[in-house]
Amino acid sequence: MSATATAEAESTSNETKDIVIRAIDVKRYYGEGDAATKALDGVTLNVFRGEYLSIMGPSGSGKSTLFNMIGGIDSPTAGMVFIDEIDVAQLDSYELSWMRCHKIGYIFQSYNILPVLTALENVSLPMLFAGLTPDEAREKGAAILTKVGLGDRLFHRPYELSGGQQQRVAVARAIANDPVIILADEPTANLDIHTGKEIIELLLKLKEEDGVTIISATHDMKMLSVSDRILWIRDGQVLRLENREDIDIQVGHIGEEEA
């Protein structure tokens, strides 16, 4: 099948899918004129509800900047980002905070859990911000930690947990307010191979059981096996966007062109 026919077939099959994120010609420049750094240079992308999308590319390619645009952490120099058909750039600070609290869960490679709080307190905190009572937050937090395999670690602080367990706490915190989107920025970067695989499988489980949309910026090739689609980005531009089943993975080589 030709590239044109493949693109047309994909477009037709995607027409019936529910789009949760739309990025339209998104640009993010730092500086001005010829000296400007083009962190993103015209990215257009649809993300479908309930899919697992991996964003891959070398350091400095624009992965984290695209994350910041989707998560409302930064605003584009030009272009638009819609979440559930809401233009993120049009939200005021209160509306943006509400969206981040209720619509999006964040997972970072450095875990970013608070060292003075227990696992349960770390997971309960965003629920308190969302308006749950302390009792409600503790009960729901305990259930979520049990779901991610930490039911026996509720009252442990981060220094009492392994790296993988700390990342599980971070995952539990990310899903505390039942988000529709989880943004995972290099979630396995600080983990060994076995533990990283466990975190990837946990994210896949959340996608399959809860219908959460997972977007992961990563260098980890193990992500390919669980992704529905892979977005390859370089120099702030989309290099290609592929369905998982269309990728030819060989030892030391992926497809026809290295990422």
PDB file of C-alpha atoms in Angstrom:
ATOM      1  CA  MET A   1       0.000   0.000   0.000  1.00  0.00           C
ATOM      2  CA  SER A   2       1.356   3.430  -0.903  1.00  0.00           C
ATOM      3  CA  ALA A   3       2.093   6.088   1.733  1.00  0.00           C
ATOM      4  CA  THR A   4      -0.831   8.160   0.422  1.00  0.00           C
ATOM      5  CA  ALA A   5      -3.243   5.225   0.587  1.00  0.00           C
ATOM      6  CA  THR A   6      -2.049   4.350   4.082  1.00  0.00           C
ATOM      7  CA  ALA A   7      -2.559   7.933   5.279  1.00  0.00           C
ATOM      8  CA  GLU A   8      -6.039   8.003   3.728  1.00  0.00           C
ATOM      9  CA  ALA A   9      -6.973   4.695   5.367  1.00  0.00           C
ATOM     10  CA  GLU A  10      -5.729   5.895   8.732  1.00  0.00           C
ATOM     11  CA  SER A  11      -7.621   9.160   8.363  1.00  0.00           C
ATOM     12  CA  THR A  12     -10.834   7.274   7.579  1.00  0.00           C
ATOM     13  CA  SER A  13     -10.432   4.896  10.532  1.00  0.00           C
ATOM     14  CA  ASN A  14      -9.699   7.797  12.882  1.00  0.00           C
ATOM     15  CA  GLU A  15     -12.788   9.776  11.921  1.00  0.00           C
ATOM     16  CA  THR A  16     -14.945   7.767  14.325  1.00  0.00           C
ATOM     17  CA  LYS A  17     -12.550   8.112  17.265  1.00  0.00           C
ATOM     18  CA  ASP A  18     -13.139  10.592  20.078  1.00  0.00           C
ATOM     19  CA  ILE A  19     -10.447  13.280  20.093  1.00  0.00           C
ATOM     20  CA  VAL A  20      -9.435  14.376  23.586  1.00  0.00           C
ATOM     21  CA  ILE A  21      -6.503  16.637  22.583  1.00  0.00           C
ATOM     22  CA  ARG A  22      -6.061  18.725  19.447  1.00  0.00           C
ATOM     23  CA  ALA A  23      -2.836  20.615  18.806  1.00  0.00           C
ATOM     24  CA  ILE A  24      -3.036  22.867  15.751  1.00  0.00           C
ATOM     25  CA  ASP A  25       0.174  24.291  14.233  1.00  0.00           C
ATOM     26  CA  VAL A  26       1.674  24.776  17.691  1.00  0.00           C
ATOM     27  CA  LYS A  27       4.851  26.845  17.815  1.00  0.00           C
ATOM     28  CA  ARG A  28       6.951  27.764  20.826  1.00  0.00           C
ATOM     29  CA  TYR A  29       9.864  30.111  20.249  1.00  0.00           C
ATOM     30  CA  TYR A  30      12.293  31.400  22.849  1.00  0.00           C
ATOM     31  CA  GLY A  31      13.994  34.665  21.968  1.00  0.00           C
ATOM     32  CA  GLU A  32      13.339  36.813  18.931  1.00  0.00           C
ATOM     33  CA  GLY A  33      14.375  37.159  15.304  1.00  0.00           C
ATOM     34  CA  ASP A  34      17.077  35.016  13.770  1.00  0.00           C
ATOM     35  CA  ALA A  35      18.413  34.139  17.236  1.00  0.00           C
ATOM     36  CA  ALA A  36      15.113  32.570  18.357  1.00  0.00           C
ATOM     37  CA  THR A  37      15.172  28.947  19.490  1.00  0.00           C
ATOM     38  CA  LYS A  38      12.319  27.030  17.895  1.00  0.00           C
ATOM     39  CA  ALA A  39      11.438  24.503  20.580  1.00  0.00           C
ATOM     40  CA  LEU A  40       8.262  23.651  18.655  1.00  0.00           C
ATOM     41  CA  ASP A  41       7.895  24.649  15.037  1.00  0.00           C
ATOM     42  CA  GLY A  42       4.392  23.872  13.792  1.00  0.00           C
ATOM     43  CA  VAL A  43       3.184  20.694  15.510  1.00  0.00           C
ATOM     44  CA  THR A  44      -0.297  19.458  14.586  1.00  0.00           C
ATOM     45  CA  LEU A  45      -1.607  16.404  16.402  1.00  0.00           C
ATOM     46  CA  ASN A  46      -4.837  14.685  17.417  1.00  0.00           C
ATOM     47  CA  VAL A  47      -4.788  12.439  20.500  1.00  0.00           C
ATOM     48  CA  PHE A  48      -7.658   9.990  20.855  1.00  0.00           C
ATOM     49  CA  ARG A  49      -9.473   9.233  24.089  1.00  0.00           C
ATOM     50  CA  GLY A  50      -8.194   6.080  25.759  1.00  0.00           C
ATOM     51  CA  GLU A  51      -5.078   5.634  23.617  1.00  0.00           C
ATOM     52  CA  TYR A  52      -1.463   5.142  24.671  1.00  0.00           C
ATOM     53  CA  LEU A  53       0.714   7.596  22.746  1.00  0.00           C
ATOM     54  CA  SER A  54       4.483   7.614  23.120  1.00  0.00           C
ATOM     55  CA  ILE A  55       6.434  10.696  22.077  1.00  0.00           C
ATOM     56  CA  MET A  56       9.980   9.776  21.146  1.00  0.00           C
ATOM     57  CA  GLY A  57      12.990  11.765  20.051  1.00  0.00           C
ATOM     58  CA  PRO A  58      16.469  12.847  21.134  1.00  0.00           C
ATOM     59  CA  SER A  59      17.119  15.308  23.944  1.00  0.00           C
ATOM     60  CA  GLY A  60      16.197  18.815  22.863  1.00  0.00           C
ATOM     61  CA  SER A  61      13.761  17.565  20.219  1.00  0.00           C
ATOM     62  CA  GLY A  62      10.752  19.323  21.758  1.00  0.00           C
ATOM     63  CA  LYS A  63       9.139  16.467  23.712  1.00  0.00           C
ATOM     64  CA  SER A  64       8.990  18.301  27.039  1.00  0.00           C
ATOM     65  CA  THR A  65       7.871  21.546  25.395  1.00  0.00           C
ATOM     66  CA  LEU A  66       4.987  19.726  23.718  1.00  0.00           C
ATOM     67  CA  PHE A  67       4.135  18.237  27.113  1.00  0.00           C
ATOM     68  CA  ASN A  68       4.048  21.705  28.634  1.00  0.00           C
ATOM     69  CA  MET A  69       1.680  22.887  25.907  1.00  0.00           C
ATOM     70  CA  ILE A  70      -0.706  19.959  26.410  1.00  0.00           C
ATOM     71  CA  GLY A  71      -0.590  20.270  30.186  1.00  0.00           C
ATOM     72  CA  GLY A  72      -1.209  24.015  30.215  1.00  0.00           C
ATOM     73  CA  ILE A  73       2.110  24.609  31.939  1.00  0.00           C
ATOM     74  CA  ASP A  74       3.272  26.894  29.126  1.00  0.00           C
ATOM     75  CA  SER A  75       1.509  28.770  26.326  1.00  0.00           C
ATOM     76  CA  PRO A  76       2.350  28.512  22.627  1.00  0.00           C
ATOM     77  CA  THR A  77       3.893  31.402  20.732  1.00  0.00           C
ATOM     78  CA  ALA A  78       1.400  30.574  17.989  1.00  0.00           C
ATOM     79  CA  GLY A  79      -1.161  27.871  17.320  1.00  0.00           C
ATOM     80  CA  MET A  80      -3.790  26.359  19.596  1.00  0.00           C
ATOM     81  CA  VAL A  81      -4.218  23.450  22.007  1.00  0.00           C
ATOM     82  CA  PHE A  82      -7.687  22.096  22.804  1.00  0.00           C
ATOM     83  CA  ILE A  83      -8.522  19.653  25.606  1.00  0.00           C
ATOM     84  CA  ASP A  84     -12.044  18.271  25.290  1.00  0.00           C
ATOM     85  CA  GLU A  85     -12.671  21.083  22.781  1.00  0.00           C
ATOM     86  CA  ILE A  86     -11.624  23.761  25.287  1.00  0.00           C
ATOM     87  CA  ASP A  87      -8.960  26.192  24.074  1.00  0.00           C
ATOM     88  CA  VAL A  88      -6.391  26.037  26.874  1.00  0.00           C
ATOM     89  CA  ALA A  89      -5.005  29.490  26.023  1.00  0.00           C
ATOM     90  CA  GLN A  90      -8.397  31.079  26.761  1.00  0.00           C
ATOM     91  CA  LEU A  91      -8.566  29.816  30.349  1.00  0.00           C
ATOM     92  CA  ASP A  92      -7.880  32.185  33.236  1.00  0.00           C
ATOM     93  CA  SER A  93      -5.601  31.120  36.098  1.00  0.00           C
ATOM     94  CA  TYR A  94      -8.451  29.636  38.156  1.00  0.00           C
ATOM     95  CA  GLU A  95      -9.858  27.667  35.217  1.00  0.00           C
ATOM     96  CA  LEU A  96      -6.385  26.457  34.290  1.00  0.00           C
ATOM     97  CA  SER A  97      -5.747  25.273  37.851  1.00  0.00           C
ATOM     98  CA  TRP A  98      -9.083  23.444  37.855  1.00  0.00           C
ATOM     99  CA  MET A  99      -8.236  21.720  34.584  1.00  0.00           C
ATOM    100  CA  ARG A 100      -4.823  20.619  35.821  1.00  0.00           C
ATOM    101  CA  CYS A 101      -6.371  19.307  39.038  1.00  0.00           C
ATOM    102  CA  HIS A 102      -9.279  17.401  37.493  1.00  0.00           C
ATOM    103  CA  LYS A 103      -8.399  16.616  33.875  1.00  0.00           C
ATOM    104  CA  ILE A 104      -4.673  15.877  33.876  1.00  0.00           C
ATOM    105  CA  GLY A 105      -2.396  13.695  35.978  1.00  0.00           C
ATOM    106  CA  TYR A 106       1.365  14.220  35.871  1.00  0.00           C
ATOM    107  CA  ILE A 107       4.151  11.668  36.345  1.00  0.00           C
ATOM    108  CA  PHE A 108       7.775  12.820  36.376  1.00  0.00           C
ATOM    109  CA  GLN A 109      11.038  10.901  36.071  1.00  0.00           C
ATOM    110  CA  SER A 110      12.212  12.302  39.423  1.00  0.00           C
ATOM    111  CA  TYR A 111       8.965  11.164  41.122  1.00  0.00           C
ATOM    112  CA  ASN A 112       8.348  14.617  42.703  1.00  0.00           C
ATOM    113  CA  ILE A 113       6.626  13.169  45.755  1.00  0.00           C
ATOM    114  CA  LEU A 114       6.963  15.086  49.010  1.00  0.00           C
ATOM    115  CA  PRO A 115       9.657  13.504  51.245  1.00  0.00           C
ATOM    116  CA  VAL A 116       8.054  14.485  54.571  1.00  0.00           C
ATOM    117  CA  LEU A 117       4.698  12.871  53.749  1.00  0.00           C
ATOM    118  CA  THR A 118       3.703   9.219  53.768  1.00  0.00           C
ATOM    119  CA  ALA A 119       2.601   7.482  50.586  1.00  0.00           C
ATOM    120  CA  LEU A 120      -1.026   7.887  51.639  1.00  0.00           C
ATOM    121  CA  GLU A 121      -0.568  11.582  52.433  1.00  0.00           C
ATOM    122  CA  ASN A 122       1.126  12.184  49.067  1.00  0.00           C
ATOM    123  CA  VAL A 123      -1.777  10.582  47.214  1.00  0.00           C
ATOM    124  CA  SER A 124      -4.455  12.225  49.366  1.00  0.00           C
ATOM    125  CA  LEU A 125      -3.132  15.753  48.911  1.00  0.00           C
ATOM    126  CA  PRO A 126      -4.467  16.430  45.382  1.00  0.00           C
ATOM    127  CA  MET A 127      -7.852  15.082  46.437  1.00  0.00           C
ATOM    128  CA  LEU A 128      -7.979  17.591  49.293  1.00  0.00           C
ATOM    129  CA  PHE A 129      -7.225  20.345  46.774  1.00  0.00           C
ATOM    130  CA  ALA A 130     -10.098  19.008  44.658  1.00  0.00           C
ATOM    131  CA  GLY A 131     -12.547  19.363  47.560  1.00  0.00           C
ATOM    132  CA  LEU A 132     -12.747  15.924  49.156  1.00  0.00           C
ATOM    133  CA  THR A 133     -12.909  15.705  52.936  1.00  0.00           C
ATOM    134  CA  PRO A 134      -9.846  14.270  54.728  1.00  0.00           C
ATOM    135  CA  ASP A 135     -11.686  11.014  55.441  1.00  0.00           C
ATOM    136  CA  GLU A 136     -12.808  10.694  51.814  1.00  0.00           C
ATOM    137  CA  ALA A 137      -9.297  11.433  50.556  1.00  0.00           C
ATOM    138  CA  ARG A 138      -7.689   8.882  52.886  1.00  0.00           C
ATOM    139  CA  GLU A 139     -10.185   6.163  51.962  1.00  0.00           C
ATOM    140  CA  LYS A 140      -9.831   6.752  48.234  1.00  0.00           C
ATOM    141  CA  GLY A 141      -6.050   7.152  48.532  1.00  0.00           C
ATOM    142  CA  ALA A 142      -5.719   3.797  50.296  1.00  0.00           C
ATOM    143  CA  ALA A 143      -7.792   2.126  47.569  1.00  0.00           C
ATOM    144  CA  ILE A 144      -5.644   3.642  44.815  1.00  0.00           C
ATOM    145  CA  LEU A 145      -2.379   2.654  46.489  1.00  0.00           C
ATOM    146  CA  THR A 146      -3.717  -0.879  46.833  1.00  0.00           C
ATOM    147  CA  LYS A 147      -4.571  -0.820  43.127  1.00  0.00           C
ATOM    148  CA  VAL A 148      -0.963   0.028  42.203  1.00  0.00           C
ATOM    149  CA  GLY A 149       0.426  -2.657  44.511  1.00  0.00           C
ATOM    150  CA  LEU A 150       1.284  -0.566  47.579  1.00  0.00           C
ATOM    151  CA  GLY A 151      -1.507  -1.525  49.952  1.00  0.00           C
ATOM    152  CA  ASP A 152       1.095  -2.551  52.536  1.00  0.00           C
ATOM    153  CA  ARG A 153       3.102   0.677  52.178  1.00  0.00           C
ATOM    154  CA  LEU A 154       0.459   3.307  53.023  1.00  0.00           C
ATOM    155  CA  PHE A 155       2.376   4.843  55.899  1.00  0.00           C
ATOM    156  CA  HIS A 156       5.891   4.579  54.496  1.00  0.00           C
ATOM    157  CA  ARG A 157       7.743   7.767  53.596  1.00  0.00           C
ATOM    158  CA  PRO A 158       9.719   8.042  50.349  1.00  0.00           C
ATOM    159  CA  TYR A 159      13.076   7.233  51.970  1.00  0.00           C
ATOM    160  CA  GLU A 160      11.568   3.918  53.100  1.00  0.00           C
ATOM    161  CA  LEU A 161      10.535   2.999  49.546  1.00  0.00           C
ATOM    162  CA  SER A 162      12.484   1.748  46.537  1.00  0.00           C
ATOM    163  CA  GLY A 163      12.656   3.802  43.358  1.00  0.00           C
ATOM    164  CA  GLY A 164       9.978   1.669  41.750  1.00  0.00           C
ATOM    165  CA  GLN A 165       7.719   2.011  44.774  1.00  0.00           C
ATOM    166  CA  GLN A 166       8.186   5.774  44.781  1.00  0.00           C
ATOM    167  CA  GLN A 167       7.188   5.888  41.108  1.00  0.00           C
ATOM    168  CA  ARG A 168       4.106   3.815  41.941  1.00  0.00           C
ATOM    169  CA  VAL A 169       3.200   6.436  44.534  1.00  0.00           C
ATOM    170  CA  ALA A 170       3.642   9.054  41.795  1.00  0.00           C
ATOM    171  CA  VAL A 171       1.338   7.063  39.505  1.00  0.00           C
ATOM    172  CA  ALA A 172      -1.241   6.746  42.293  1.00  0.00           C
ATOM    173  CA  ARG A 173      -1.085  10.487  42.906  1.00  0.00           C
ATOM    174  CA  ALA A 174      -1.490  11.159  39.171  1.00  0.00           C
ATOM    175  CA  ILE A 175      -4.778   9.222  39.036  1.00  0.00           C
ATOM    176  CA  ALA A 176      -6.102  10.481  42.393  1.00  0.00           C
ATOM    177  CA  ASN A 177      -8.677  12.826  40.841  1.00  0.00           C
ATOM    178  CA  ASP A 178      -9.719  10.487  38.018  1.00  0.00           C
ATOM    179  CA  PRO A 179      -8.046  12.427  35.182  1.00  0.00           C
ATOM    180  CA  VAL A 180      -8.867  11.801  31.533  1.00  0.00           C
ATOM    181  CA  ILE A 181      -5.201  12.317  30.574  1.00  0.00           C
ATOM    182  CA  ILE A 182      -1.950  11.199  32.186  1.00  0.00           C
ATOM    183  CA  LEU A 183       1.234  12.946  31.077  1.00  0.00           C
ATOM    184  CA  ALA A 184       4.235  10.777  31.902  1.00  0.00           C
ATOM    185  CA  ASP A 185       7.580  12.491  31.332  1.00  0.00           C
ATOM    186  CA  GLU A 186      10.347   9.850  31.121  1.00  0.00           C
ATOM    187  CA  PRO A 187       8.587   7.716  33.794  1.00  0.00           C
ATOM    188  CA  THR A 188      11.157   4.891  33.622  1.00  0.00           C
ATOM    189  CA  ALA A 189      14.347   6.955  33.239  1.00  0.00           C
ATOM    190  CA  ASN A 190      15.553   6.472  36.830  1.00  0.00           C
ATOM    191  CA  LEU A 191      14.510   2.828  37.129  1.00  0.00           C
ATOM    192  CA  ASP A 192      16.223  -0.471  36.353  1.00  0.00           C
ATOM    193  CA  ILE A 193      14.947  -2.526  33.410  1.00  0.00           C
ATOM    194  CA  HIS A 194      12.710  -4.831  35.462  1.00  0.00           C
ATOM    195  CA  THR A 195      11.147  -2.031  37.515  1.00  0.00           C
ATOM    196  CA  GLY A 196      10.721   0.148  34.444  1.00  0.00           C
ATOM    197  CA  LYS A 197       8.812  -2.668  32.759  1.00  0.00           C
ATOM    198  CA  GLU A 198       6.528  -2.912  35.789  1.00  0.00           C
ATOM    199  CA  ILE A 199       5.712   0.816  35.595  1.00  0.00           C
ATOM    200  CA  ILE A 200       5.000   0.543  31.854  1.00  0.00           C
ATOM    201  CA  GLU A 201       2.653  -2.389  32.473  1.00  0.00           C
ATOM    202  CA  LEU A 202       0.948  -0.439  35.254  1.00  0.00           C
ATOM    203  CA  LEU A 203       0.286   2.483  32.910  1.00  0.00           C
ATOM    204  CA  LEU A 204      -1.054   0.069  30.295  1.00  0.00           C
ATOM    205  CA  LYS A 205      -3.384  -1.429  32.907  1.00  0.00           C
ATOM    206  CA  LEU A 206      -4.755   2.034  33.743  1.00  0.00           C
ATOM    207  CA  LYS A 207      -5.387   2.682  30.075  1.00  0.00           C
ATOM    208  CA  GLU A 208      -7.150  -0.632  29.512  1.00  0.00           C
ATOM    209  CA  GLU A 209      -9.190  -0.769  32.723  1.00  0.00           C
ATOM    210  CA  ASP A 210     -10.009   2.900  33.291  1.00  0.00           C
ATOM    211  CA  GLY A 211      -9.904   4.292  29.754  1.00  0.00           C
ATOM    212  CA  VAL A 212      -7.279   6.880  30.687  1.00  0.00           C
ATOM    213  CA  THR A 213      -5.371   8.517  27.830  1.00  0.00           C
ATOM    214  CA  ILE A 214      -1.647   7.999  28.396  1.00  0.00           C
ATOM    215  CA  ILE A 215       0.892  10.310  26.758  1.00  0.00           C
ATOM    216  CA  SER A 216       4.478   9.424  27.530  1.00  0.00           C
ATOM    217  CA  ALA A 217       7.599  11.296  26.522  1.00  0.00           C
ATOM    218  CA  THR A 218      10.347   8.729  26.565  1.00  0.00           C
ATOM    219  CA  HIS A 219      13.619   7.311  25.280  1.00  0.00           C
ATOM    220  CA  ASP A 220      12.595   3.848  26.520  1.00  0.00           C
ATOM    221  CA  MET A 221      12.091   1.482  23.587  1.00  0.00           C
ATOM    222  CA  LYS A 222      10.090  -0.863  25.838  1.00  0.00           C
ATOM    223  CA  MET A 223       7.301   1.703  25.541  1.00  0.00           C
ATOM    224  CA  LEU A 224       6.834   0.672  21.912  1.00  0.00           C
ATOM    225  CA  SER A 225       5.278  -2.656  22.858  1.00  0.00           C
ATOM    226  CA  VAL A 226       2.408  -1.033  24.796  1.00  0.00           C
ATOM    227  CA  SER A 227       1.843   2.077  22.670  1.00  0.00           C
ATOM    228  CA  ASP A 228      -1.062   2.410  20.266  1.00  0.00           C
ATOM    229  CA  ARG A 229       0.813   5.078  18.313  1.00  0.00           C
ATOM    230  CA  ILE A 230       4.291   6.580  18.387  1.00  0.00           C
ATOM    231  CA  LEU A 231       5.027  10.208  17.559  1.00  0.00           C
ATOM    232  CA  TRP A 232       8.622  10.762  16.474  1.00  0.00           C
ATOM    233  CA  ILE A 233       9.700  14.362  16.977  1.00  0.00           C
ATOM    234  CA  ARG A 234      12.927  16.134  16.071  1.00  0.00           C
ATOM    235  CA  ASP A 235      13.962  19.797  16.022  1.00  0.00           C
ATOM    236  CA  GLY A 236      10.519  20.835  17.184  1.00  0.00           C
ATOM    237  CA  GLN A 237       8.726  19.177  14.284  1.00  0.00           C
ATOM    238  CA  VAL A 238       6.825  15.944  13.785  1.00  0.00           C
ATOM    239  CA  LEU A 239       9.107  13.519  11.988  1.00  0.00           C
ATOM    240  CA  ARG A 240       6.427  10.852  11.651  1.00  0.00           C
ATOM    241  CA  LEU A 241       3.410   9.390  13.447  1.00  0.00           C
ATOM    242  CA  GLU A 242       2.997   5.630  13.298  1.00  0.00           C
ATOM    243  CA  ASN A 243       0.645   2.933  14.506  1.00  0.00           C
ATOM    244  CA  ARG A 244       2.382   0.341  16.649  1.00  0.00           C
ATOM    245  CA  GLU A 245       1.544  -2.527  14.302  1.00  0.00           C
ATOM    246  CA  ASP A 246       3.175  -0.711  11.377  1.00  0.00           C
ATOM    247  CA  ILE A 247       6.601  -0.474  13.019  1.00  0.00           C
ATOM    248  CA  ASP A 248       9.254  -2.964  11.979  1.00  0.00           C
ATOM    249  CA  ILE A 249      11.424  -3.474  15.057  1.00  0.00           C
ATOM    250  CA  GLN A 250      14.812  -5.103  14.576  1.00  0.00           C
ATOM    251  CA  VAL A 251      17.808  -5.361  16.848  1.00  0.00           C
ATOM    252  CA  GLY A 252      19.509  -1.978  16.929  1.00  0.00           C
ATOM    253  CA  HIS A 253      17.132  -0.572  14.320  1.00  0.00           C
ATOM    254  CA  ILE A 254      13.555   0.620  14.110  1.00  0.00           C
ATOM    255  CA  GLY A 255      11.684   0.916  10.822  1.00  0.00           C
ATOM    256  CA  GLU A 256      13.367   2.499   7.884  1.00  0.00           C
ATOM    257  CA  GLU A 257      14.670   5.546   9.670  1.00  0.00           C
ATOM    258  CA  GLU A 258      16.253   5.896  13.052  1.00  0.00           C
ATOM    259  CA  ALA A 259      14.472   8.073  15.558  1.00  0.00           C
TER     260      ALA A 259
END
